[in-house]
Short mmCIF file of N, CA, C and O in Angstrom, two decimals:
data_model
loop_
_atom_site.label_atom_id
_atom_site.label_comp_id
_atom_site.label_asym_id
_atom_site.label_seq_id
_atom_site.Cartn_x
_atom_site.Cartn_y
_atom_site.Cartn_z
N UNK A 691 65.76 93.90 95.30
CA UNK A 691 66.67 94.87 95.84
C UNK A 691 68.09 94.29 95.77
O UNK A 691 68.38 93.13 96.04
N UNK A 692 68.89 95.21 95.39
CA UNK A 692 70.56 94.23 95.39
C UNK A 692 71.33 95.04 96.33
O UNK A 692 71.32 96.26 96.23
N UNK A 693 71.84 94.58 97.02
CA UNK A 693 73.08 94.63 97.96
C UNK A 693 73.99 94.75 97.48
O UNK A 693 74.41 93.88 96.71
N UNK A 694 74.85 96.17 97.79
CA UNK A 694 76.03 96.30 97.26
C UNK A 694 77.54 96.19 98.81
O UNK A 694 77.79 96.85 99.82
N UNK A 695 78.16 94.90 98.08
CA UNK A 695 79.25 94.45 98.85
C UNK A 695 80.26 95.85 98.83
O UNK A 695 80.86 96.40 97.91
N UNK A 696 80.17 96.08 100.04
CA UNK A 696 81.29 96.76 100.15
C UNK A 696 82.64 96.16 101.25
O UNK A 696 82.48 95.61 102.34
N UNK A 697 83.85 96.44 100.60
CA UNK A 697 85.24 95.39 101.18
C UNK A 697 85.65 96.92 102.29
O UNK A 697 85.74 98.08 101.89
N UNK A 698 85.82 96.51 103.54
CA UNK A 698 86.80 97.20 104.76
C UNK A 698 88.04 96.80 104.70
O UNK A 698 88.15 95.78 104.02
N UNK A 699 89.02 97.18 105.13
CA UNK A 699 90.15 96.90 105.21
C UNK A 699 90.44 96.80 106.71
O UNK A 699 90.31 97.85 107.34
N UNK A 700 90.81 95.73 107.37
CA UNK A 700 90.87 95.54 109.09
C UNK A 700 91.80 95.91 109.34
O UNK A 700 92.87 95.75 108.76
N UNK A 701 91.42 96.83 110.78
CA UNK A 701 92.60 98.42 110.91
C UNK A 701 93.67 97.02 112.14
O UNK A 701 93.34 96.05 112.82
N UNK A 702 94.87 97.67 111.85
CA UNK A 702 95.72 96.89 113.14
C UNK A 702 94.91 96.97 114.32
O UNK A 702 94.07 97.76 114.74
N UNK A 703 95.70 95.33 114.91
CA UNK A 703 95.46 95.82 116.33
C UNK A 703 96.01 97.19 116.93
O UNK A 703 96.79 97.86 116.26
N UNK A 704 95.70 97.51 117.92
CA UNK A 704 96.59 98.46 118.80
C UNK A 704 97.39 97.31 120.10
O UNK A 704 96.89 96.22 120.39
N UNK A 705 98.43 97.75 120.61
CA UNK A 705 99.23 97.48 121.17
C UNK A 705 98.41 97.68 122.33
O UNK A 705 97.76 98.71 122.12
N UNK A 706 98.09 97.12 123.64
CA UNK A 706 97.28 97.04 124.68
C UNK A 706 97.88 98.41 125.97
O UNK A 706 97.28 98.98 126.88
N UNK A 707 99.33 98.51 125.46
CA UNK A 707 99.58 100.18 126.51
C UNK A 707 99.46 100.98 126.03
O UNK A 707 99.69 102.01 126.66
N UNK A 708 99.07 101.11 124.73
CA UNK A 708 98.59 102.67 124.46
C UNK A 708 97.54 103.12 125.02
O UNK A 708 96.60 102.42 124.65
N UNK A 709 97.16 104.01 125.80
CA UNK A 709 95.74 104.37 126.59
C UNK A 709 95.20 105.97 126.04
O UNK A 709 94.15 106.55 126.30
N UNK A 710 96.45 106.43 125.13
CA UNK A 710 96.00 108.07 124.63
C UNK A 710 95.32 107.96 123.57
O UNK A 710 95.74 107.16 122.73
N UNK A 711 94.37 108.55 123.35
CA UNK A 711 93.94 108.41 122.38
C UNK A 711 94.16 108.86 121.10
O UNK A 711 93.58 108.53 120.06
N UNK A 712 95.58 110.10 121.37
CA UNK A 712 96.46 110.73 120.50
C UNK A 712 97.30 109.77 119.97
O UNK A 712 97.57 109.66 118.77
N UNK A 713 97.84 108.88 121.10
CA UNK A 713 98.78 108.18 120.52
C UNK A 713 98.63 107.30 119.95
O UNK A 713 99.57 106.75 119.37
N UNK A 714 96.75 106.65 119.89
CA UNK A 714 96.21 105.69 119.18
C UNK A 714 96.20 105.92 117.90
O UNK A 714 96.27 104.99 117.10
N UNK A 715 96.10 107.77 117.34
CA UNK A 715 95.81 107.62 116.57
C UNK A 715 97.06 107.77 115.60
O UNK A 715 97.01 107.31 114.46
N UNK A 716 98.32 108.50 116.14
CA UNK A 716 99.45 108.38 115.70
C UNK A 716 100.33 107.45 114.92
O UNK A 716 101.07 107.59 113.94
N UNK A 717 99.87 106.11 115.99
CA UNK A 717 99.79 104.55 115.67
C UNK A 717 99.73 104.10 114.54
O UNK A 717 100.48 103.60 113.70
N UNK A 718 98.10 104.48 114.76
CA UNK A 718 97.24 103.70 112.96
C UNK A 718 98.13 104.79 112.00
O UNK A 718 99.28 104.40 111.81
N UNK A 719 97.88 105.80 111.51
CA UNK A 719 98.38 106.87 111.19
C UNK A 719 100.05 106.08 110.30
O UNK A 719 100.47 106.10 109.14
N UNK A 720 100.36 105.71 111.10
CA UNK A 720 101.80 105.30 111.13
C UNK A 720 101.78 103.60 110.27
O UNK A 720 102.27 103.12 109.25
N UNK A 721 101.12 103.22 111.13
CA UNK A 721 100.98 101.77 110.65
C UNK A 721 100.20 101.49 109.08
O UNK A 721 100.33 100.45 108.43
N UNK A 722 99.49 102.48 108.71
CA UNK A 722 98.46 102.25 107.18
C UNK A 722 99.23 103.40 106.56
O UNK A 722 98.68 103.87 105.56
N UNK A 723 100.61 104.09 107.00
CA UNK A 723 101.13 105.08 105.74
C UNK A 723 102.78 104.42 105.82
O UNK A 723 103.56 104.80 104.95
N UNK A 724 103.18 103.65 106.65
CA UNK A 724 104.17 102.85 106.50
C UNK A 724 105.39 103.58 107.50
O UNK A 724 106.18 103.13 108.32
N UNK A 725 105.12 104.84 107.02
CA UNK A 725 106.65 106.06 107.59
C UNK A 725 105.81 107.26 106.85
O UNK A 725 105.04 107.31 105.89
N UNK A 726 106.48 108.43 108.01
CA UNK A 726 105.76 109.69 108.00
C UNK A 726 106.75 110.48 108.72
O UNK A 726 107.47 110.02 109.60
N UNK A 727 106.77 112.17 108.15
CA UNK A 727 107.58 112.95 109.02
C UNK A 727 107.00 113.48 109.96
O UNK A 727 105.96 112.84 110.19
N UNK A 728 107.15 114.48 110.75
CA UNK A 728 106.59 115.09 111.79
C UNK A 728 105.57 115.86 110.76
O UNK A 728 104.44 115.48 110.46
N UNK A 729 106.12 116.85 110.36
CA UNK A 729 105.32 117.41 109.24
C UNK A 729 104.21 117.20 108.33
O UNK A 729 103.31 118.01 108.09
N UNK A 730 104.41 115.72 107.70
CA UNK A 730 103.47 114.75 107.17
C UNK A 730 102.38 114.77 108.05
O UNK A 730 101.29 115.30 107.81
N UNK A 731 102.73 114.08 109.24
CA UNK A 731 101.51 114.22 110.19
C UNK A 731 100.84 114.81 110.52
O UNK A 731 99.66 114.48 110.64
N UNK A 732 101.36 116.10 110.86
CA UNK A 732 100.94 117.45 111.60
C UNK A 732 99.85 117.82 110.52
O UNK A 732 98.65 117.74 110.77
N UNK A 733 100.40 118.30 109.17
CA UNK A 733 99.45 118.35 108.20
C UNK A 733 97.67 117.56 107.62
O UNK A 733 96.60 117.82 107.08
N UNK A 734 98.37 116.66 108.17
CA UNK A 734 97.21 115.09 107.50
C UNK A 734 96.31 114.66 108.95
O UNK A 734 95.23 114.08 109.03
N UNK A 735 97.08 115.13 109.90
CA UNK A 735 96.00 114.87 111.34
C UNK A 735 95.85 115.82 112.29
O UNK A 735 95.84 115.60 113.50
N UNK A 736 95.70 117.21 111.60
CA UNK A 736 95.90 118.52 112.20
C UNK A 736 96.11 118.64 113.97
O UNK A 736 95.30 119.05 114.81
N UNK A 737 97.52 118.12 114.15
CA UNK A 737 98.19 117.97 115.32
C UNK A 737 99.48 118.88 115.53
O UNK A 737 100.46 118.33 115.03
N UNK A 738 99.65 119.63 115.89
CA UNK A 738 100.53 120.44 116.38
C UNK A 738 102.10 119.39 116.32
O UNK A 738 102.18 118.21 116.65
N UNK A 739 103.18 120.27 115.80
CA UNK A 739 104.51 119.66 115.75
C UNK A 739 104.52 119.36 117.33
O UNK A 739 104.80 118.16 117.44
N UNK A 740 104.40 119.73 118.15
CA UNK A 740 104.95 120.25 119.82
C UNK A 740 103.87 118.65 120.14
O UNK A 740 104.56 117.98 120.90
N UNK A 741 102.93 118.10 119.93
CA UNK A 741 102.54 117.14 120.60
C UNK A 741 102.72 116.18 120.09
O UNK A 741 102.68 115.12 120.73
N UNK A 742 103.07 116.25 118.26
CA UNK A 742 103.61 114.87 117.66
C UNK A 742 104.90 114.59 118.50
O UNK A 742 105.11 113.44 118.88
N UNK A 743 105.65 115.48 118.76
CA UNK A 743 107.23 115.05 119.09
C UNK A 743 107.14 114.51 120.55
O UNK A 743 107.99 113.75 121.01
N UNK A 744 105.92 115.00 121.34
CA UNK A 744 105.74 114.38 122.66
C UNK A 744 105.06 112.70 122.47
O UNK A 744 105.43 111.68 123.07
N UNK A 745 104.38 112.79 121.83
CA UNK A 745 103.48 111.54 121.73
C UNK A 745 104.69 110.23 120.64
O UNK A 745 104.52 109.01 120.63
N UNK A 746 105.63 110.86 119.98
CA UNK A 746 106.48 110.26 119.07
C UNK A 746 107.83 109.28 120.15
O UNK A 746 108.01 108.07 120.29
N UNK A 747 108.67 110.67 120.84
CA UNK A 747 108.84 110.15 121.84
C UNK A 747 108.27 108.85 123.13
O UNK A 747 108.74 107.80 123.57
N UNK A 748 107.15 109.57 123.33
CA UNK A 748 106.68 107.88 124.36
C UNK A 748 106.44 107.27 123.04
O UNK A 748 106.79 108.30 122.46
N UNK A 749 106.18 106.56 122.17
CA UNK A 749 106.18 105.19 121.27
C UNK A 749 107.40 104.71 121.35
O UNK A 749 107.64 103.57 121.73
N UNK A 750 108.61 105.88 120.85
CA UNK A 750 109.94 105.41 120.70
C UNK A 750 110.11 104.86 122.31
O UNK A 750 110.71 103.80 122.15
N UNK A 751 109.91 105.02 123.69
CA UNK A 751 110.58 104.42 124.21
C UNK A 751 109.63 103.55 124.82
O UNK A 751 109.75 103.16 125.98
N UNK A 752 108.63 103.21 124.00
CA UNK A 752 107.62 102.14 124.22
C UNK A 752 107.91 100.86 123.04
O UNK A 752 107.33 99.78 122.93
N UNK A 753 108.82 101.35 122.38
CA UNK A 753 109.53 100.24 121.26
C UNK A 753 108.29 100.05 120.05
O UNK A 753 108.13 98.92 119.60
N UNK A 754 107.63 100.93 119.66
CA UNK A 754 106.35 101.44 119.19
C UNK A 754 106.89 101.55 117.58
O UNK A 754 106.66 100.80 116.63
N UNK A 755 107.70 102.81 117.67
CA UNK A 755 107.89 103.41 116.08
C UNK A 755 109.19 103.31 116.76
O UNK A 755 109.65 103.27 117.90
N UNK A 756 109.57 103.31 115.53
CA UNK A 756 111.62 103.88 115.22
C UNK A 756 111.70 104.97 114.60
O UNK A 756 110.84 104.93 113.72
N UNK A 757 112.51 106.35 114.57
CA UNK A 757 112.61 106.89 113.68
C UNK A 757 114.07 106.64 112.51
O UNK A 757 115.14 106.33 113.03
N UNK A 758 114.02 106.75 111.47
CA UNK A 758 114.88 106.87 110.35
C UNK A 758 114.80 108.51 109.72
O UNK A 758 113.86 109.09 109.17
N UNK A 759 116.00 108.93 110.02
CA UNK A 759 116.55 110.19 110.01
C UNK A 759 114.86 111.20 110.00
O UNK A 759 114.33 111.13 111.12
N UNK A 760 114.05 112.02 108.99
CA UNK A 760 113.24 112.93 109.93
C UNK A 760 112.15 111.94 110.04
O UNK A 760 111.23 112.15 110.83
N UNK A 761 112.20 110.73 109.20
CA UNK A 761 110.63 109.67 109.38
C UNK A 761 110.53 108.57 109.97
O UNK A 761 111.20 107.55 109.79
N UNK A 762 109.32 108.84 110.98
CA UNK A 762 109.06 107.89 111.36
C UNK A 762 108.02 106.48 110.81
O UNK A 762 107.33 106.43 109.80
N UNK A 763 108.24 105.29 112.00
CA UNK A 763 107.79 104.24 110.88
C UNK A 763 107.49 103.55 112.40
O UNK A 763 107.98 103.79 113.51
N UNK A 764 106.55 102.68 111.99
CA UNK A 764 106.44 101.50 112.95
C UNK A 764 107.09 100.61 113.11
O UNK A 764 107.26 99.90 112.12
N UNK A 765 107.90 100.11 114.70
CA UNK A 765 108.59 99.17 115.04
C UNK A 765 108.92 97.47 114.77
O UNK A 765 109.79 96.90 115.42
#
């Protein structure tokens, strides 16, 4: 019988105050696409504009993501 190796790629840590699980996933989201717009997201993690910009907000003043003019990126 042969075993086929398959390679994972090890997801970031998470930051230990994130406790949402929205915002966990915002995070990774963010962190394995580099920078993303609101839009980008909304599309690709079928999340409503109205809770990305809530959940975008607390990172930004959790020193989380930065945004650069409409995209955001991890800190």
């Amino acid at each position: 019988m042969i075993e086929a190796e398959t390679a994972y790629a090890a997801a970031p840590a998470l930051p230990p105050e994130l406790q949402s699980p929205r915002a966990k996933l915002v995070y990774l989201y963010l962190t394995t696409n580099e920078h993303a717009t609101v839009a980008e997201m909304g599309d690709s993690l079928g999340m409503k504009k109205l809770s990305l910009y809530s959940i975008l907000k607390t990172l930004r003043k959790q020193d989380l993501v930065a945004r650069d003019g409409d995209a955001y990126a991890p800190a």
